[in-house]
Short mmCIF file of C-alpha atoms in Angstrom, two decimals:
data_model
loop_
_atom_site.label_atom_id
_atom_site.label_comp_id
_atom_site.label_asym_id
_atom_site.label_seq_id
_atom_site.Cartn_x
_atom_site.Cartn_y
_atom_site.Cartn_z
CA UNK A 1 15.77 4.42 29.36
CA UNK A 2 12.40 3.25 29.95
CA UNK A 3 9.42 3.91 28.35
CA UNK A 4 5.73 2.80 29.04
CA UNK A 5 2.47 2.67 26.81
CA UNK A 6 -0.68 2.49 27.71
CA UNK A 7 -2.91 0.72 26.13
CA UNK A 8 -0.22 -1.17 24.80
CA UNK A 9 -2.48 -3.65 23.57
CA UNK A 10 -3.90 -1.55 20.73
CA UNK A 11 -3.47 -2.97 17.25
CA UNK A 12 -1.44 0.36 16.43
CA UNK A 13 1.26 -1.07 19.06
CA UNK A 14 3.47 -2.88 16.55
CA UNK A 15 4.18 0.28 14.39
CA UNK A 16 5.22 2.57 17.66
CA UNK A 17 7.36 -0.90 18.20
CA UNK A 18 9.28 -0.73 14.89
CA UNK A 19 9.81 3.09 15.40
CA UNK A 20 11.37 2.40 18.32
CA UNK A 21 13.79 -0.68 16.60
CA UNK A 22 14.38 1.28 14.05
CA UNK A 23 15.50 4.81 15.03
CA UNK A 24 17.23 3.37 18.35
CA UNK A 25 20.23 5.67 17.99
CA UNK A 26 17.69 8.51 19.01
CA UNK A 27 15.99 7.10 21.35
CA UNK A 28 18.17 4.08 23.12
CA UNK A 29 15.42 2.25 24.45
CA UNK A 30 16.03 -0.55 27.43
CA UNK A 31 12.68 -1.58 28.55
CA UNK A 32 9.67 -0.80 26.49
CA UNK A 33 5.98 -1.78 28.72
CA UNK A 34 3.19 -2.64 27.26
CA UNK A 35 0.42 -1.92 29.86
CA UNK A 36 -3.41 -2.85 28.61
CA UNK A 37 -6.57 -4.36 31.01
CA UNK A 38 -6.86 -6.52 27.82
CA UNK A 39 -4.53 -9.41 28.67
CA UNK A 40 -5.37 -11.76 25.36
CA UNK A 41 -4.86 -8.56 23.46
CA UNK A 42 -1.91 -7.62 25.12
CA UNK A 43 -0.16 -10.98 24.76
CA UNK A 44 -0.55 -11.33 20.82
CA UNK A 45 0.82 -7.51 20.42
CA UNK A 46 3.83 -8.12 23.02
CA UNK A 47 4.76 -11.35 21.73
CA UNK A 48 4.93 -9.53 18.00
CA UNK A 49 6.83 -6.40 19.58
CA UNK A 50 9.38 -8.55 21.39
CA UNK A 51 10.33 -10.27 17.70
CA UNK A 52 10.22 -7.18 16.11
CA UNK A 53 12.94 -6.02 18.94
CA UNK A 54 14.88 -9.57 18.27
CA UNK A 55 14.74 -9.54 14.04
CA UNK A 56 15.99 -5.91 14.13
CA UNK A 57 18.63 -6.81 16.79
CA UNK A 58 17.35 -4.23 19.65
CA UNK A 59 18.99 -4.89 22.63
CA UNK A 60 16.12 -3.35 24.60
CA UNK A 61 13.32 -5.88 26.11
CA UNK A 62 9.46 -5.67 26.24
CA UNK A 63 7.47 -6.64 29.00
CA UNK A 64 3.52 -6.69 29.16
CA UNK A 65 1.17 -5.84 32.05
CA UNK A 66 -2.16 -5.21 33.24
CA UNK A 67 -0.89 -3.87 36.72
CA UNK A 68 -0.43 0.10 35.81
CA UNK A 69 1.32 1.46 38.93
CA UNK A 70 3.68 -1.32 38.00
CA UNK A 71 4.19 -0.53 35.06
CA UNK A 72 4.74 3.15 34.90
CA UNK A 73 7.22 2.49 37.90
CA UNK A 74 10.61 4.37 37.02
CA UNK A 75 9.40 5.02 33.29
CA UNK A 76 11.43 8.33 31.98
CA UNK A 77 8.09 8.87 29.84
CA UNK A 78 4.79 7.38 29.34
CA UNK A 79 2.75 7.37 26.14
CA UNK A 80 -0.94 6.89 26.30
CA UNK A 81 -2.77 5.82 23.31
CA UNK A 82 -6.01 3.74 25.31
CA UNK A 83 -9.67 4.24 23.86
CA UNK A 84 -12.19 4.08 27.02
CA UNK A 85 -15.04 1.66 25.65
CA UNK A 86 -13.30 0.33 23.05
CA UNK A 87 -14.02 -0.01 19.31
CA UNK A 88 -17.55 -0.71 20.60
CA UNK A 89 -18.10 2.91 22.13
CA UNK A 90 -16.38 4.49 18.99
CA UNK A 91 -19.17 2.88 16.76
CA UNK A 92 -21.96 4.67 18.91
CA UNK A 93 -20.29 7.87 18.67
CA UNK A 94 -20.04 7.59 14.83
CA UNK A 95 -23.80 6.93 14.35
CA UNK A 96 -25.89 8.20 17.30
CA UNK A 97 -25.07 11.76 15.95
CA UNK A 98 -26.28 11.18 12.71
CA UNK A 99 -29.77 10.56 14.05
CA UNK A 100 -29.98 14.31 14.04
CA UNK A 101 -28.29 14.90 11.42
CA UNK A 102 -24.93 15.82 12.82
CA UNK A 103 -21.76 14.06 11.74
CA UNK A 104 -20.76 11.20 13.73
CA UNK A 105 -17.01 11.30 14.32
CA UNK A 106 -14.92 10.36 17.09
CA UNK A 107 -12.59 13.64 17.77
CA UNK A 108 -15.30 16.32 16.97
CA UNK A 109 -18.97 17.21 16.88
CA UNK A 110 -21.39 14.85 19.70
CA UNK A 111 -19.70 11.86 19.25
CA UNK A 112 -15.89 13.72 19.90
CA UNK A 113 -17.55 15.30 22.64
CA UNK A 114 -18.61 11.83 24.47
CA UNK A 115 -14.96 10.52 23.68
CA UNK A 116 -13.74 13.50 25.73
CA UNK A 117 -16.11 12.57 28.45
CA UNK A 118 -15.54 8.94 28.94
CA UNK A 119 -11.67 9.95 28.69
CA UNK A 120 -10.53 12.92 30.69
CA UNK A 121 -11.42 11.39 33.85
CA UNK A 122 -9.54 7.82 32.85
CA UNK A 123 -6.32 10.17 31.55
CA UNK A 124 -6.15 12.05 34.90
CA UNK A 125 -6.06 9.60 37.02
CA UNK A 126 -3.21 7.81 35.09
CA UNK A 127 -1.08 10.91 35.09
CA UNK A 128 -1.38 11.19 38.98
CA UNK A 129 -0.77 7.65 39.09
CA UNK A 130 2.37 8.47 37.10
CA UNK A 131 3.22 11.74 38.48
CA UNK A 132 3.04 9.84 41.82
CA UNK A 133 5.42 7.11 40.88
CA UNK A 134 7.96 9.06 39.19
CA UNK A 135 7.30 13.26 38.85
CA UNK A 136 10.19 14.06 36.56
CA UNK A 137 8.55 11.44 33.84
CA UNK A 138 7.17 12.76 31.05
CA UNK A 139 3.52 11.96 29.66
CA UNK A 140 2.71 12.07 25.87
CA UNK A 141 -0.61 12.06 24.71
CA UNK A 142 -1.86 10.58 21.59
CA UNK A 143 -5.58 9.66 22.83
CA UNK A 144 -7.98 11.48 21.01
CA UNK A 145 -9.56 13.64 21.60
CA UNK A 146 -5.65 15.29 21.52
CA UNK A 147 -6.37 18.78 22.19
CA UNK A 148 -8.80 18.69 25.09
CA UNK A 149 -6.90 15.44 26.82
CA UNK A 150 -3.42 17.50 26.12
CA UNK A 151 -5.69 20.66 28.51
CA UNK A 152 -6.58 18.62 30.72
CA UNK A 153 -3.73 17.42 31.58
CA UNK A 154 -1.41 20.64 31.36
CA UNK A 155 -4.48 22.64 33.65
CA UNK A 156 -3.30 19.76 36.25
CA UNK A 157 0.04 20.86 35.81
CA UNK A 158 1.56 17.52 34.85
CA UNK A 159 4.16 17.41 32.33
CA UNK A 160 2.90 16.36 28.94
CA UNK A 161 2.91 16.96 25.51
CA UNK A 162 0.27 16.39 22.62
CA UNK A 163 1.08 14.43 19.47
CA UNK A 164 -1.20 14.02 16.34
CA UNK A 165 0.38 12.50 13.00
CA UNK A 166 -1.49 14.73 10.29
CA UNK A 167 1.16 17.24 10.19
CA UNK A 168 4.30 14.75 9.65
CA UNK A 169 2.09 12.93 7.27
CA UNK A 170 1.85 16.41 5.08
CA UNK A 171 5.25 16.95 5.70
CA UNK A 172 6.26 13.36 4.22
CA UNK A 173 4.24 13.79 1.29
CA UNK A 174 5.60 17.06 0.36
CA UNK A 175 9.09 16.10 1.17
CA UNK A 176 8.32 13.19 -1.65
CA UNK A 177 6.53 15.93 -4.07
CA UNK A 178 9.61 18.06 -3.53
CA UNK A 179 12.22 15.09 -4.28
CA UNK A 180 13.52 16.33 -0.59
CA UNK A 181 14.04 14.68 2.89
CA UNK A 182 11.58 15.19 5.34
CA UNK A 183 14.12 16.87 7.72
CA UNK A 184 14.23 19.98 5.40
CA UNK A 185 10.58 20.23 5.35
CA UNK A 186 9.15 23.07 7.45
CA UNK A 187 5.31 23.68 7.60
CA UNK A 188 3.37 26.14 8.35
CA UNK A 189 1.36 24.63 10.21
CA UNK A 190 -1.38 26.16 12.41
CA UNK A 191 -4.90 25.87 14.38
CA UNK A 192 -5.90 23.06 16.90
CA UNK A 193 -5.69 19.47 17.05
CA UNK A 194 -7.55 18.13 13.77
CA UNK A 195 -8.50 22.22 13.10
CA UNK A 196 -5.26 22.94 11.09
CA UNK A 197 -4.00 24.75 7.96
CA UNK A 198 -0.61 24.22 5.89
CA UNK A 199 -0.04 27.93 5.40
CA UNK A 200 3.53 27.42 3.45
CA UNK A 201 5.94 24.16 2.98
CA UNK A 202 9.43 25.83 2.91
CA UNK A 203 12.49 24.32 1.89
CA UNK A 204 15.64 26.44 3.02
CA UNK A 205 13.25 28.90 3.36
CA UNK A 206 11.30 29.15 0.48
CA UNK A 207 7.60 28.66 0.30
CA UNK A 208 7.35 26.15 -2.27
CA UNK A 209 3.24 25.44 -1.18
CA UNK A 210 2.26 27.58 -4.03
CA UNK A 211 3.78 25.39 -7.08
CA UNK A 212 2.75 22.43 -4.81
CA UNK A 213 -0.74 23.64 -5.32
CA UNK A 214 -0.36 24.47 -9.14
CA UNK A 215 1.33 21.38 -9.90
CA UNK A 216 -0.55 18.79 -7.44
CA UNK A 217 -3.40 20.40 -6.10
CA UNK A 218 -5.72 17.67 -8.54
CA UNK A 219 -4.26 14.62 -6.10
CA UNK A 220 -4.12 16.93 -2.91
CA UNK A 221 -8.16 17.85 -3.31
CA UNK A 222 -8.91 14.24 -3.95
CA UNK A 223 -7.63 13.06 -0.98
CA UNK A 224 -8.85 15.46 1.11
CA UNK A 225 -11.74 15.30 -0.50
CA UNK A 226 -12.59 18.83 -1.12
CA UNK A 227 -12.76 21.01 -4.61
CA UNK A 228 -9.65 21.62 -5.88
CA UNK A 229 -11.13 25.38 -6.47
CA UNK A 230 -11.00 25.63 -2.75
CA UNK A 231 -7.68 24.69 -2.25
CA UNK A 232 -6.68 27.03 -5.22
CA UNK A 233 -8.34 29.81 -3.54
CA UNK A 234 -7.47 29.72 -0.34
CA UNK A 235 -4.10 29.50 -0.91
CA UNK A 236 -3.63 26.68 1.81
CA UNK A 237 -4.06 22.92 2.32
CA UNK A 238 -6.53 22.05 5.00
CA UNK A 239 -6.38 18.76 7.27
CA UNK A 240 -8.50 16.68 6.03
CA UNK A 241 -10.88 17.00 9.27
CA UNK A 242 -12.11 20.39 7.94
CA UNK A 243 -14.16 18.39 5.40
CA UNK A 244 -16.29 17.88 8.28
CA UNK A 245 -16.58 22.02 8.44
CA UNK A 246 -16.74 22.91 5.07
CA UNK A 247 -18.69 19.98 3.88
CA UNK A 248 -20.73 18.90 6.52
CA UNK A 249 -24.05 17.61 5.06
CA UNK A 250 -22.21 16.04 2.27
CA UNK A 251 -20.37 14.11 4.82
CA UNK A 252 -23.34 13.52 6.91
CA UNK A 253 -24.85 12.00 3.58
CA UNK A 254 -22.21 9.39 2.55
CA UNK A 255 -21.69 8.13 6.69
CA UNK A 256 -25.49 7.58 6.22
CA UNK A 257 -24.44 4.96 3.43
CA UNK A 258 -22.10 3.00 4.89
CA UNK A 259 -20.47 1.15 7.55
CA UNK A 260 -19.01 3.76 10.63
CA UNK A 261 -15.10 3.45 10.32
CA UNK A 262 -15.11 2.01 13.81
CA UNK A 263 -16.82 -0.78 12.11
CA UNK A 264 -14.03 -0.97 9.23
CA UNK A 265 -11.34 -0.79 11.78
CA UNK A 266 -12.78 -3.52 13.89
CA UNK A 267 -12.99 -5.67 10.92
CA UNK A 268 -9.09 -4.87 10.35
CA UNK A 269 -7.92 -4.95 14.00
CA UNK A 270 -9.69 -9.02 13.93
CA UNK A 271 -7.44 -9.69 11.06
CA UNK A 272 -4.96 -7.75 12.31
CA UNK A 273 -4.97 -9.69 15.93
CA UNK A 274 -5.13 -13.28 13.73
CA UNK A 275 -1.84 -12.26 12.01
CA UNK A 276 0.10 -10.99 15.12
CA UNK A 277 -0.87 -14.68 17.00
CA UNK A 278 1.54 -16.41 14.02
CA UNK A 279 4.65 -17.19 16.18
CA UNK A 280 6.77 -16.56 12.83
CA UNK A 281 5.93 -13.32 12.50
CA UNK A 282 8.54 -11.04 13.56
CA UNK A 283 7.59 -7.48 11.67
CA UNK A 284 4.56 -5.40 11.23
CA UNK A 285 2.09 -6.45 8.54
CA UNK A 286 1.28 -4.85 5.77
CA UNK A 287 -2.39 -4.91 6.50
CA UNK A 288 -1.41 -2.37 9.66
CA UNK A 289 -1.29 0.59 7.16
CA UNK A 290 -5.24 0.32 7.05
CA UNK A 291 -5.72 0.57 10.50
CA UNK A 292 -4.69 4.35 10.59
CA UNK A 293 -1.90 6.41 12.25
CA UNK A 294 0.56 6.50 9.58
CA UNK A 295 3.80 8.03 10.51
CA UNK A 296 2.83 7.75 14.07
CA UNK A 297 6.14 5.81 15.60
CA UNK A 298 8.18 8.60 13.42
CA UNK A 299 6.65 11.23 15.61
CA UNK A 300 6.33 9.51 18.61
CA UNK A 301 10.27 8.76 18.88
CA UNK A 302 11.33 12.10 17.39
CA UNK A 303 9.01 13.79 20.65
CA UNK A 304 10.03 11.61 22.95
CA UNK A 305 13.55 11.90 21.87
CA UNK A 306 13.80 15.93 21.84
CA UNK A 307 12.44 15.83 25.41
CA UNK A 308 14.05 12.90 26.98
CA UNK A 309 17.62 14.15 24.98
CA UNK A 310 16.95 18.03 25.73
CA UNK A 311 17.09 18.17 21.83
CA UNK A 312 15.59 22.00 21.11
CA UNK A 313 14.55 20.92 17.43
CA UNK A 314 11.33 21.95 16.00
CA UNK A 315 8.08 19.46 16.05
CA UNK A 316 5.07 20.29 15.70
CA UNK A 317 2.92 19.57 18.41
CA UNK A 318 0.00 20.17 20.65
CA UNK A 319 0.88 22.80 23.68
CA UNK A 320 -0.26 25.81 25.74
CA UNK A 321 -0.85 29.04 23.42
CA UNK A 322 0.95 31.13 25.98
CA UNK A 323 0.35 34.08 23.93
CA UNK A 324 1.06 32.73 20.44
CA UNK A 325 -2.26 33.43 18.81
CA UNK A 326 -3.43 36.49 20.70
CA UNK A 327 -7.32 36.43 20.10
CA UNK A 328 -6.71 32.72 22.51
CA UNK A 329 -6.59 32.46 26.03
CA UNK A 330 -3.08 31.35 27.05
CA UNK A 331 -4.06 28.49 28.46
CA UNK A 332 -5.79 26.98 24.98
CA UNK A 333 -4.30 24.01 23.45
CA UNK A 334 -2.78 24.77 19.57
CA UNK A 335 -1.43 22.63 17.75
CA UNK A 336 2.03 24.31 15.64
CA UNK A 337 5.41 23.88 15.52
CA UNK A 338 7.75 24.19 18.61
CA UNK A 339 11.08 24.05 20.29
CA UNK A 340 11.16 20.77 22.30
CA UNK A 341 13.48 20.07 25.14
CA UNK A 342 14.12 18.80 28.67
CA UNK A 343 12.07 21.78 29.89
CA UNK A 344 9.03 21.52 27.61
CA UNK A 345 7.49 23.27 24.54
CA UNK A 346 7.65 26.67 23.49
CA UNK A 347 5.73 27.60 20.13
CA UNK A 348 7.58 29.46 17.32
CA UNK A 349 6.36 32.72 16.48
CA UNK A 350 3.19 32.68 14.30
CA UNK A 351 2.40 35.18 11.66
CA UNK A 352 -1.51 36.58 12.18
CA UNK A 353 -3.68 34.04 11.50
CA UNK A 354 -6.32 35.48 9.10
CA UNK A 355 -10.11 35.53 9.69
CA UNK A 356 -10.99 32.26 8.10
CA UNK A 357 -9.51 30.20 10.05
CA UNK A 358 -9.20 32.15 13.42
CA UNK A 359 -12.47 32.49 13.74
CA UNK A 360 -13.15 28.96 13.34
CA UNK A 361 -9.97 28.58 15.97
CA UNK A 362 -12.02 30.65 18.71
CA UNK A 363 -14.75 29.24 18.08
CA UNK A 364 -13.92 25.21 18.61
CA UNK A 365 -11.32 27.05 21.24
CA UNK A 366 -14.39 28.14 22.92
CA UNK A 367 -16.41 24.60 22.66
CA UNK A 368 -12.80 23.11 23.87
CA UNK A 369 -13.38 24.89 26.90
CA UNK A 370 -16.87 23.83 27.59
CA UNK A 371 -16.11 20.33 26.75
CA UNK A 372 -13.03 19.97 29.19
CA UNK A 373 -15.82 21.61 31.97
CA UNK A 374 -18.26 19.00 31.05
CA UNK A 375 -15.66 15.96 31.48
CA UNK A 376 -14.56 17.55 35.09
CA UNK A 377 -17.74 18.30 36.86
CA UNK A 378 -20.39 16.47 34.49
CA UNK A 379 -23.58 17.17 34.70
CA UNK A 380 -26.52 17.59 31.30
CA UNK A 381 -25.96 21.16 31.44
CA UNK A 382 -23.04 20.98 30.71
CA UNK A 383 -23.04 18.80 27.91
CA UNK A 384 -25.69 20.83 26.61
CA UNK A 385 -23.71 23.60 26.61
CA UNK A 386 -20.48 22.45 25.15
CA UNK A 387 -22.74 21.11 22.30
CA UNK A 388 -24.39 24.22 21.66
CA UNK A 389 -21.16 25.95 21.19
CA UNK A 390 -20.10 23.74 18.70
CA UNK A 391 -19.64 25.18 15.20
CA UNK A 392 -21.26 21.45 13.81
CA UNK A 393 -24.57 21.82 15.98
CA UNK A 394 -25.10 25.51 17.04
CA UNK A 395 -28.79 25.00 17.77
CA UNK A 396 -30.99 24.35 21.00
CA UNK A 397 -33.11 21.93 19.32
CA UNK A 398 -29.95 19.80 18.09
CA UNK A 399 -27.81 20.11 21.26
CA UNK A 400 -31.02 19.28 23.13
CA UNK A 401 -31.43 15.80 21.38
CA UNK A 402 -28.22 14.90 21.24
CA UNK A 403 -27.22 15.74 24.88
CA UNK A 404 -30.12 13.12 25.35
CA UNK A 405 -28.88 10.60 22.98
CA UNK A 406 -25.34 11.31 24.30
CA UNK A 407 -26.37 10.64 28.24
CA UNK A 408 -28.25 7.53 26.94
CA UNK A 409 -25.17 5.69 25.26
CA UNK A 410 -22.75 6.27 27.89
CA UNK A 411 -24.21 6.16 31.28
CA UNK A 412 -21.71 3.30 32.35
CA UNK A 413 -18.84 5.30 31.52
CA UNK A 414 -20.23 8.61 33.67
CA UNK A 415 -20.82 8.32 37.32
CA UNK A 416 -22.97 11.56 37.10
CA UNK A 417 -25.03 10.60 34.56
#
């Protein structure tokens, strides 16, 4: 079996690595590629993933390149994990936004929307590229924006899949709450890519997300940074990306007093790129848990694995509607649990999802739409309108200024522009 990453150089790279060493009875692993542009990058991370491989006693190898065609060539599925501009373009998007006011984030609001941009374009022509080389290979996405690089790629009929790590991180930390393994943890688990709800944790059925909420929901609202009221209320646990919904100005506030995360994680991946050049390290530091994406090589393999190994087990992940949520075109991008096998996805049955949140749904749904339009045929009216859709701007005077500011930080990255 061979499997390719791109943007194998990314400082996330060794943790998909020991997923792969360590759950190789699922996924039986012969070549792993590491494909990046970045070749001093990619050399540090392949030279750690290769002794990662060799301390856990993998017999698979790892190879590094910056020639793509070559190395997608015969890959039975290709992960893509690349950011187009680099820590450098994630910084703008987390602080031009805030000029106006707007929250500067990287997967929603302005500065998701020019991540979207610079990317769909980049994604599609890699999945030809791979679709091309070898049709029956399958593509998993993990580059944000998830939901509207997972449409674009299924509207170009290409075989792929979406994969974000909030929902196996919620189902970890219950499974610890509950003094259960994570395997008997099934979540409720609903909306869009970073737009979801945990409606109920059940263990052999039973909904055990009320106690949880009772009992826990003190450390729950901390981390997600929201009253513990709310939680109480609603009945549900949010991802912690509705913050940015239900407390926008707040957030807007404390991103005005302090460094953008892209900052942070640039700071980290230096340190990060330091440690990996030490020949005698031969597993993934400590440090790496900073840098975000926890439980991501757990996910990764299990997807890869129920699709490569025709599986049919339940994961959650990002996929057509098809009819699963009614008020949503069938061709929107959810993100909820689903059989996964050789042939695809197919969502489990969702109970109606109530007004709160499917409004919401439709709404960013909607802006989804716009946004994948935008990164197709370009063009400031576009933009414009994909921003004005958005739940977090709404207004012609906002979506004016920040189509402007938008346009302005990213001309290099759009040929229309």
């Amino acid at each position: 079996m061979k499997l390719t990453v791109v943007g194998g150089g990314s400082t996330y790279t060794p943790e998909l690595v020991d997923g792969f060493a360590r759950l190789r009875d699922s996924l039986p692993v012969d070549e792993l590629v590491l494909v990046d542009p970045a070749a001093d990058r990619l050399e540090l991370v392949g030279g750690l993933a290769q002794r990662i491989f060799a301390k856990q006693g993998h017999p698979g190898k790892v190879t590094t390149t910056s020639d793509l065609d070559a190395g997608i060539d015969g890959a039975d599925a290709v992960l893509l994990q690349l950011r187009v501009g680099g820590q450098a373009a994630r910084n703008q998007d987390e602080t031009w936004p805030l000029e106006c006011g707007c929250v500067g984030q990287e997967t929603t609001g302005a500065g998701g929307l020019a991540k979207a941009l610079r990317t769909v374009p980049v994604v599609l022509d890699i999945a030809e590229r791979v679709r091309r080389s070898n049709p029956d290979a399958w593509i998993v996405d993990f580059t944000n924006p998830v939901g509207i690089v997972t449409r674009a790629l299924l509207s170009e009929g290409h075989k792929a899949v979406g994969l974000c790590n909030v929902a196996i991180g919620f189902q970890r930390r219950f499974a610890r709450l509950l003094g259960v393994t994570p395997e008997q943890v099934a979540l409720d688990h609903v909306g869009l890519n970073h737009l979801t709800w945990e409606r109920a944790v059940r263990v052999d059925g039973v909904d055990h997300l009320p106690s949880l909420l009772v009992e826990h929901v003190g450390d729950l609202a901390a981390d997600l940074k929201l009253p513990a009221e709310l939680l109480l209320q609603l009945g549900v646990v949010p991802s912690y990306y509705l913050r940015y919904f239900y407390a926008h100005d707040e957030v807007v506030r404390e991103l005005l007093e302090k460094p953008s995360r892209a900052a942070e994680v640039a700071a980290i991946e230096k340190q990060l790129l330091d440690l990996y050049a030490d020949p005698a390290l031969d597993e993934k530091p400590a440090l790496l848990e900073q840098r975000g994406g926890a439980y991501y090589s757990e996910a990764a393999v299990a997807l890869a694995s129920s699709l490569l190994n025709d599986t049919g087990d339940v994961q959650v992940v990002n996929t057509l509607n098809n009819g699963a949520l009614p008020f949503l075109p069938d061709d929107a991008v959810i993100e909820v649990p689903a059989t996964v096998g050789a042939s695809g996805t197919t969502p489990l049955p969702i109970s109606p999802l109530e007004p709160l949140y499917a409004g919401l749904v439709a709404n960013v749904t909607a802006y989804e739409n716009l946004a994948l339009e935008a990164a197709l045929k370009g063009g400031a009216d576009r933009v414009f309108t994909a921003l004005l859709a958005h739940p977090l701007i709404g207004q012609i005077e906002y979506a004016q200024a920040l189509t402007d500011k938008l346009l302005a930080h990213n001309r290099e990255y759009l040929p229309w522009a």
